[in-house]
């Protein structure tokens, strides 16, 4: 009888230990899952297809202020940002982009913000926040400027020189830092 009780107690302890380990594994899997959800979109994104040293395709658009803008009208190093109101990383990057745009030597004349949205209403908040520091273009997804720069992921930031050649470009927060560094190096 004693052996039977000892076996049941031992089996109970092993089951409880197994349950505790299973709960721990499930908790870690949830942490990893949320980490992958935040990192994977950038990690799996295709590389920027307009690489430094290349020019985007020709394009011509009119900004929200009625000003023409095209690759040929870029007269000084220009910061170009692509945003979408439905993109969580865009919302996170927007304040830093606004700060960088405000620091551009030529002011808003050297900054273009392209907002990819379904209709002007959905882009209104972004346009209002950006209009003080950038010329703003609102276009549907896969619009004229996005096609010229082959932009499919958001947020994407480019720094282009006066001839329209890409100095730096890429997706995400790190690219804004690289653009600022490239601008500082370009100004030397």
PDB file of C-alpha atoms in Angstrom:
ATOM      1  CA  UNK A   1       0.000   0.000   0.000  1.00  0.00           C
ATOM      2  CA  UNK A   2       2.838   2.330   0.873  1.00  0.00           C
ATOM      3  CA  UNK A   3       4.402   1.838  -2.573  1.00  0.00           C
ATOM      4  CA  UNK A   4       1.072   2.700  -4.248  1.00  0.00           C
ATOM      5  CA  UNK A   5       0.702   5.939  -2.234  1.00  0.00           C
ATOM      6  CA  UNK A   6       4.326   6.887  -2.977  1.00  0.00           C
ATOM      7  CA  UNK A   7       3.759   6.242  -6.721  1.00  0.00           C
ATOM      8  CA  UNK A   8       0.604   8.390  -6.750  1.00  0.00           C
ATOM      9  CA  UNK A   9       2.377  11.232  -4.897  1.00  0.00           C
ATOM     10  CA  UNK A  10       5.375  11.000  -7.245  1.00  0.00           C
ATOM     11  CA  UNK A  11       3.092  10.990 -10.297  1.00  0.00           C
ATOM     12  CA  UNK A  12       1.204  14.015  -8.908  1.00  0.00           C
ATOM     13  CA  UNK A  13       4.460  15.930  -8.368  1.00  0.00           C
ATOM     14  CA  UNK A  14       5.655  15.088 -11.898  1.00  0.00           C
ATOM     15  CA  UNK A  15       2.306  16.220 -13.382  1.00  0.00           C
ATOM     16  CA  UNK A  16       2.394  19.503 -11.461  1.00  0.00           C
ATOM     17  CA  UNK A  17       5.991  20.101 -12.563  1.00  0.00           C
ATOM     18  CA  UNK A  18       4.988  19.357 -16.163  1.00  0.00           C
ATOM     19  CA  UNK A  19       2.068  21.786 -15.874  1.00  0.00           C
ATOM     20  CA  UNK A  20       4.326  24.539 -14.484  1.00  0.00           C
ATOM     21  CA  UNK A  21       6.860  24.047 -17.283  1.00  0.00           C
ATOM     22  CA  UNK A  22       4.095  24.076 -19.917  1.00  0.00           C
ATOM     23  CA  UNK A  23       2.709  27.355 -18.560  1.00  0.00           C
ATOM     24  CA  UNK A  24       6.240  28.830 -18.671  1.00  0.00           C
ATOM     25  CA  UNK A  25       6.756  27.707 -22.269  1.00  0.00           C
ATOM     26  CA  UNK A  26       3.396  29.166 -23.327  1.00  0.00           C
ATOM     27  CA  UNK A  27       4.266  32.485 -21.665  1.00  0.00           C
ATOM     28  CA  UNK A  28       7.638  32.623 -23.496  1.00  0.00           C
ATOM     29  CA  UNK A  29       5.991  31.756 -26.823  1.00  0.00           C
ATOM     30  CA  UNK A  30       3.584  34.670 -26.384  1.00  0.00           C
ATOM     31  CA  UNK A  31       6.505  37.021 -25.690  1.00  0.00           C
ATOM     32  CA  UNK A  32       8.337  35.776 -28.770  1.00  0.00           C
ATOM     33  CA  UNK A  33       5.196  36.036 -30.868  1.00  0.00           C
ATOM     34  CA  UNK A  34       4.672  39.692 -29.948  1.00  0.00           C
ATOM     35  CA  UNK A  35       8.364  40.385 -30.600  1.00  0.00           C
ATOM     36  CA  UNK A  36       8.166  38.759 -34.036  1.00  0.00           C
ATOM     37  CA  UNK A  37       5.034  40.782 -34.846  1.00  0.00           C
ATOM     38  CA  UNK A  38       6.921  44.026 -34.215  1.00  0.00           C
ATOM     39  CA  UNK A  39      10.189  43.046 -35.927  1.00  0.00           C
ATOM     40  CA  UNK A  40       9.075  40.799 -38.785  1.00  0.00           C
ATOM     41  CA  UNK A  41       7.515  43.438 -41.084  1.00  0.00           C
ATOM     42  CA  UNK A  42      10.850  45.245 -41.323  1.00  0.00           C
ATOM     43  CA  UNK A  43      12.915  42.064 -41.382  1.00  0.00           C
ATOM     44  CA  UNK A  44      10.914  40.450 -44.200  1.00  0.00           C
ATOM     45  CA  UNK A  45      10.465  43.621 -46.212  1.00  0.00           C
ATOM     46  CA  UNK A  46      12.122  43.604 -49.587  1.00  0.00           C
ATOM     47  CA  UNK A  47      15.079  45.928 -49.867  1.00  0.00           C
ATOM     48  CA  UNK A  48      14.626  49.451 -51.163  1.00  0.00           C
ATOM     49  CA  UNK A  49      14.774  49.209 -54.916  1.00  0.00           C
ATOM     50  CA  UNK A  50      15.972  52.771 -55.588  1.00  0.00           C
ATOM     51  CA  UNK A  51      19.416  52.417 -54.097  1.00  0.00           C
ATOM     52  CA  UNK A  52      21.866  55.179 -53.236  1.00  0.00           C
ATOM     53  CA  UNK A  53      23.479  56.432 -56.428  1.00  0.00           C
ATOM     54  CA  UNK A  54      20.353  55.714 -58.511  1.00  0.00           C
ATOM     55  CA  UNK A  55      17.619  58.093 -59.600  1.00  0.00           C
ATOM     56  CA  UNK A  56      13.910  57.409 -59.197  1.00  0.00           C
ATOM     57  CA  UNK A  57      11.779  57.346 -62.319  1.00  0.00           C
ATOM     58  CA  UNK A  58      10.556  60.685 -63.645  1.00  0.00           C
ATOM     59  CA  UNK A  59       7.451  61.970 -61.894  1.00  0.00           C
ATOM     60  CA  UNK A  60       5.472  65.191 -61.719  1.00  0.00           C
ATOM     61  CA  UNK A  61       2.843  65.964 -59.084  1.00  0.00           C
ATOM     62  CA  UNK A  62       1.154  68.939 -57.510  1.00  0.00           C
ATOM     63  CA  UNK A  63       1.449  69.455 -53.764  1.00  0.00           C
ATOM     64  CA  UNK A  64      -1.503  70.234 -51.519  1.00  0.00           C
ATOM     65  CA  UNK A  65      -0.476  73.912 -51.727  1.00  0.00           C
ATOM     66  CA  UNK A  66      -0.764  73.815 -55.530  1.00  0.00           C
ATOM     67  CA  UNK A  67       3.007  73.832 -56.133  1.00  0.00           C
ATOM     68  CA  UNK A  68       4.456  71.619 -58.879  1.00  0.00           C
ATOM     69  CA  UNK A  69       6.998  69.053 -57.736  1.00  0.00           C
ATOM     70  CA  UNK A  70       9.072  66.713 -59.886  1.00  0.00           C
ATOM     71  CA  UNK A  71      12.448  65.028 -59.860  1.00  0.00           C
ATOM     72  CA  UNK A  72      13.781  67.748 -62.158  1.00  0.00           C
ATOM     73  CA  UNK A  73      12.685  70.534 -59.770  1.00  0.00           C
ATOM     74  CA  UNK A  74      14.812  69.253 -56.877  1.00  0.00           C
ATOM     75  CA  UNK A  75      17.410  72.027 -56.519  1.00  0.00           C
ATOM     76  CA  UNK A  76      19.035  71.085 -53.185  1.00  0.00           C
ATOM     77  CA  UNK A  77      19.338  67.976 -51.025  1.00  0.00           C
ATOM     78  CA  UNK A  78      15.740  67.056 -50.238  1.00  0.00           C
ATOM     79  CA  UNK A  79      14.288  64.821 -47.534  1.00  0.00           C
ATOM     80  CA  UNK A  80      11.400  62.713 -48.846  1.00  0.00           C
ATOM     81  CA  UNK A  81       9.202  60.679 -46.519  1.00  0.00           C
ATOM     82  CA  UNK A  82       6.485  58.191 -47.442  1.00  0.00           C
ATOM     83  CA  UNK A  83       3.773  57.620 -44.842  1.00  0.00           C
ATOM     84  CA  UNK A  84       0.432  55.852 -44.557  1.00  0.00           C
ATOM     85  CA  UNK A  85      -2.156  56.751 -41.897  1.00  0.00           C
ATOM     86  CA  UNK A  86      -2.908  53.036 -41.390  1.00  0.00           C
ATOM     87  CA  UNK A  87       0.730  52.211 -40.580  1.00  0.00           C
ATOM     88  CA  UNK A  88       1.671  51.978 -36.870  1.00  0.00           C
ATOM     89  CA  UNK A  89       5.431  52.461 -37.482  1.00  0.00           C
ATOM     90  CA  UNK A  90       4.543  55.598 -39.496  1.00  0.00           C
ATOM     91  CA  UNK A  91       2.783  57.092 -36.487  1.00  0.00           C
ATOM     92  CA  UNK A  92       5.851  56.342 -34.362  1.00  0.00           C
ATOM     93  CA  UNK A  93       8.286  57.873 -36.881  1.00  0.00           C
ATOM     94  CA  UNK A  94       6.206  60.951 -37.741  1.00  0.00           C
ATOM     95  CA  UNK A  95       7.338  63.176 -34.812  1.00  0.00           C
ATOM     96  CA  UNK A  96      11.014  62.425 -35.542  1.00  0.00           C
ATOM     97  CA  UNK A  97      10.486  63.077 -39.259  1.00  0.00           C
ATOM     98  CA  UNK A  98       8.842  66.413 -38.430  1.00  0.00           C
ATOM     99  CA  UNK A  99      11.826  67.331 -36.222  1.00  0.00           C
ATOM    100  CA  UNK A 100      14.297  66.375 -38.965  1.00  0.00           C
ATOM    101  CA  UNK A 101      12.249  68.256 -41.578  1.00  0.00           C
ATOM    102  CA  UNK A 102      12.228  71.374 -39.399  1.00  0.00           C
ATOM    103  CA  UNK A 103      16.030  71.168 -39.205  1.00  0.00           C
ATOM    104  CA  UNK A 104      16.525  71.057 -42.983  1.00  0.00           C
ATOM    105  CA  UNK A 105      18.679  74.021 -44.062  1.00  0.00           C
ATOM    106  CA  UNK A 106      16.257  75.167 -46.772  1.00  0.00           C
ATOM    107  CA  UNK A 107      13.155  74.684 -44.642  1.00  0.00           C
ATOM    108  CA  UNK A 108      10.012  73.105 -46.067  1.00  0.00           C
ATOM    109  CA  UNK A 109      11.291  73.699 -49.618  1.00  0.00           C
ATOM    110  CA  UNK A 110      13.713  70.833 -49.070  1.00  0.00           C
ATOM    111  CA  UNK A 111      11.174  68.389 -47.668  1.00  0.00           C
ATOM    112  CA  UNK A 112       8.462  66.358 -49.386  1.00  0.00           C
ATOM    113  CA  UNK A 113       6.004  64.216 -47.456  1.00  0.00           C
ATOM    114  CA  UNK A 114       4.005  61.711 -49.487  1.00  0.00           C
ATOM    115  CA  UNK A 115       0.919  60.370 -47.736  1.00  0.00           C
ATOM    116  CA  UNK A 116      -0.521  57.187 -49.201  1.00  0.00           C
ATOM    117  CA  UNK A 117      -4.166  57.064 -48.205  1.00  0.00           C
ATOM    118  CA  UNK A 118      -7.618  56.154 -49.377  1.00  0.00           C
ATOM    119  CA  UNK A 119      -9.018  59.618 -49.818  1.00  0.00           C
ATOM    120  CA  UNK A 120      -8.025  62.991 -48.447  1.00  0.00           C
ATOM    121  CA  UNK A 121     -10.089  62.585 -45.268  1.00  0.00           C
ATOM    122  CA  UNK A 122      -7.950  59.734 -43.995  1.00  0.00           C
ATOM    123  CA  UNK A 123      -4.775  61.737 -44.706  1.00  0.00           C
ATOM    124  CA  UNK A 124      -6.003  65.000 -43.161  1.00  0.00           C
ATOM    125  CA  UNK A 125      -4.316  64.564 -39.754  1.00  0.00           C
ATOM    126  CA  UNK A 126      -0.934  63.661 -41.278  1.00  0.00           C
ATOM    127  CA  UNK A 127      -1.220  66.497 -43.816  1.00  0.00           C
ATOM    128  CA  UNK A 128      -1.988  69.019 -41.069  1.00  0.00           C
ATOM    129  CA  UNK A 129       0.964  67.897 -38.963  1.00  0.00           C
ATOM    130  CA  UNK A 130       3.385  67.868 -41.905  1.00  0.00           C
ATOM    131  CA  UNK A 131       2.304  70.969 -43.828  1.00  0.00           C
ATOM    132  CA  UNK A 132       4.276  73.363 -41.614  1.00  0.00           C
ATOM    133  CA  UNK A 133       7.602  71.628 -42.311  1.00  0.00           C
ATOM    134  CA  UNK A 134       7.090  69.918 -45.678  1.00  0.00           C
ATOM    135  CA  UNK A 135       5.415  70.143 -49.015  1.00  0.00           C
ATOM    136  CA  UNK A 136       2.700  67.496 -48.866  1.00  0.00           C
ATOM    137  CA  UNK A 137       1.412  65.182 -51.593  1.00  0.00           C
ATOM    138  CA  UNK A 138      -1.582  62.972 -50.880  1.00  0.00           C
ATOM    139  CA  UNK A 139      -2.024  60.052 -53.253  1.00  0.00           C
ATOM    140  CA  UNK A 140      -3.659  56.657 -53.358  1.00  0.00           C
ATOM    141  CA  UNK A 141      -1.512  53.638 -52.544  1.00  0.00           C
ATOM    142  CA  UNK A 142       0.806  52.925 -55.486  1.00  0.00           C
ATOM    143  CA  UNK A 143       0.541  56.574 -56.573  1.00  0.00           C
ATOM    144  CA  UNK A 144       2.844  58.489 -58.899  1.00  0.00           C
ATOM    145  CA  UNK A 145       5.634  59.325 -56.457  1.00  0.00           C
ATOM    146  CA  UNK A 146       5.483  55.901 -54.800  1.00  0.00           C
ATOM    147  CA  UNK A 147       5.897  54.201 -58.176  1.00  0.00           C
ATOM    148  CA  UNK A 148       8.787  56.498 -59.091  1.00  0.00           C
ATOM    149  CA  UNK A 149      10.611  55.523 -55.890  1.00  0.00           C
ATOM    150  CA  UNK A 150       9.311  51.918 -56.007  1.00  0.00           C
ATOM    151  CA  UNK A 151       8.013  52.357 -52.479  1.00  0.00           C
ATOM    152  CA  UNK A 152       5.864  49.528 -51.177  1.00  0.00           C
ATOM    153  CA  UNK A 153       6.643  49.685 -47.453  1.00  0.00           C
ATOM    154  CA  UNK A 154       5.983  52.428 -44.945  1.00  0.00           C
ATOM    155  CA  UNK A 155       7.505  54.494 -43.516  1.00  0.00           C
ATOM    156  CA  UNK A 156      10.213  54.976 -46.130  1.00  0.00           C
ATOM    157  CA  UNK A 157      12.658  57.875 -46.055  1.00  0.00           C
ATOM    158  CA  UNK A 158      14.963  59.119 -48.798  1.00  0.00           C
ATOM    159  CA  UNK A 159      17.517  61.868 -49.040  1.00  0.00           C
ATOM    160  CA  UNK A 160      18.071  62.907 -52.666  1.00  0.00           C
ATOM    161  CA  UNK A 161      20.565  65.393 -54.045  1.00  0.00           C
ATOM    162  CA  UNK A 162      19.909  68.368 -56.304  1.00  0.00           C
ATOM    163  CA  UNK A 163      19.926  66.155 -59.409  1.00  0.00           C
ATOM    164  CA  UNK A 164      17.394  63.743 -57.935  1.00  0.00           C
ATOM    165  CA  UNK A 165      19.961  61.029 -57.204  1.00  0.00           C
ATOM    166  CA  UNK A 166      19.334  59.056 -54.014  1.00  0.00           C
ATOM    167  CA  UNK A 167      21.946  59.755 -51.343  1.00  0.00           C
ATOM    168  CA  UNK A 168      20.351  57.418 -48.800  1.00  0.00           C
ATOM    169  CA  UNK A 169      17.074  55.583 -48.582  1.00  0.00           C
ATOM    170  CA  UNK A 170      15.282  52.838 -46.762  1.00  0.00           C
ATOM    171  CA  UNK A 171      12.437  51.662 -44.594  1.00  0.00           C
ATOM    172  CA  UNK A 172      12.002  52.561 -40.948  1.00  0.00           C
ATOM    173  CA  UNK A 173      13.371  54.653 -38.120  1.00  0.00           C
ATOM    174  CA  UNK A 174      17.036  53.881 -38.754  1.00  0.00           C
ATOM    175  CA  UNK A 175      16.813  55.375 -42.208  1.00  0.00           C
ATOM    176  CA  UNK A 176      15.842  58.786 -40.858  1.00  0.00           C
ATOM    177  CA  UNK A 177      19.049  58.753 -38.789  1.00  0.00           C
ATOM    178  CA  UNK A 178      21.089  57.687 -41.835  1.00  0.00           C
ATOM    179  CA  UNK A 179      19.483  60.482 -43.881  1.00  0.00           C
ATOM    180  CA  UNK A 180      20.474  63.054 -41.235  1.00  0.00           C
ATOM    181  CA  UNK A 181      24.016  61.712 -41.178  1.00  0.00           C
ATOM    182  CA  UNK A 182      24.184  61.713 -44.988  1.00  0.00           C
ATOM    183  CA  UNK A 183      22.910  65.308 -45.072  1.00  0.00           C
ATOM    184  CA  UNK A 184      25.583  66.372 -42.595  1.00  0.00           C
ATOM    185  CA  UNK A 185      28.273  64.600 -44.638  1.00  0.00           C
ATOM    186  CA  UNK A 186      26.885  66.014 -47.898  1.00  0.00           C
ATOM    187  CA  UNK A 187      27.033  69.535 -46.488  1.00  0.00           C
ATOM    188  CA  UNK A 188      30.773  69.340 -45.778  1.00  0.00           C
TER     189      UNK A 188
END
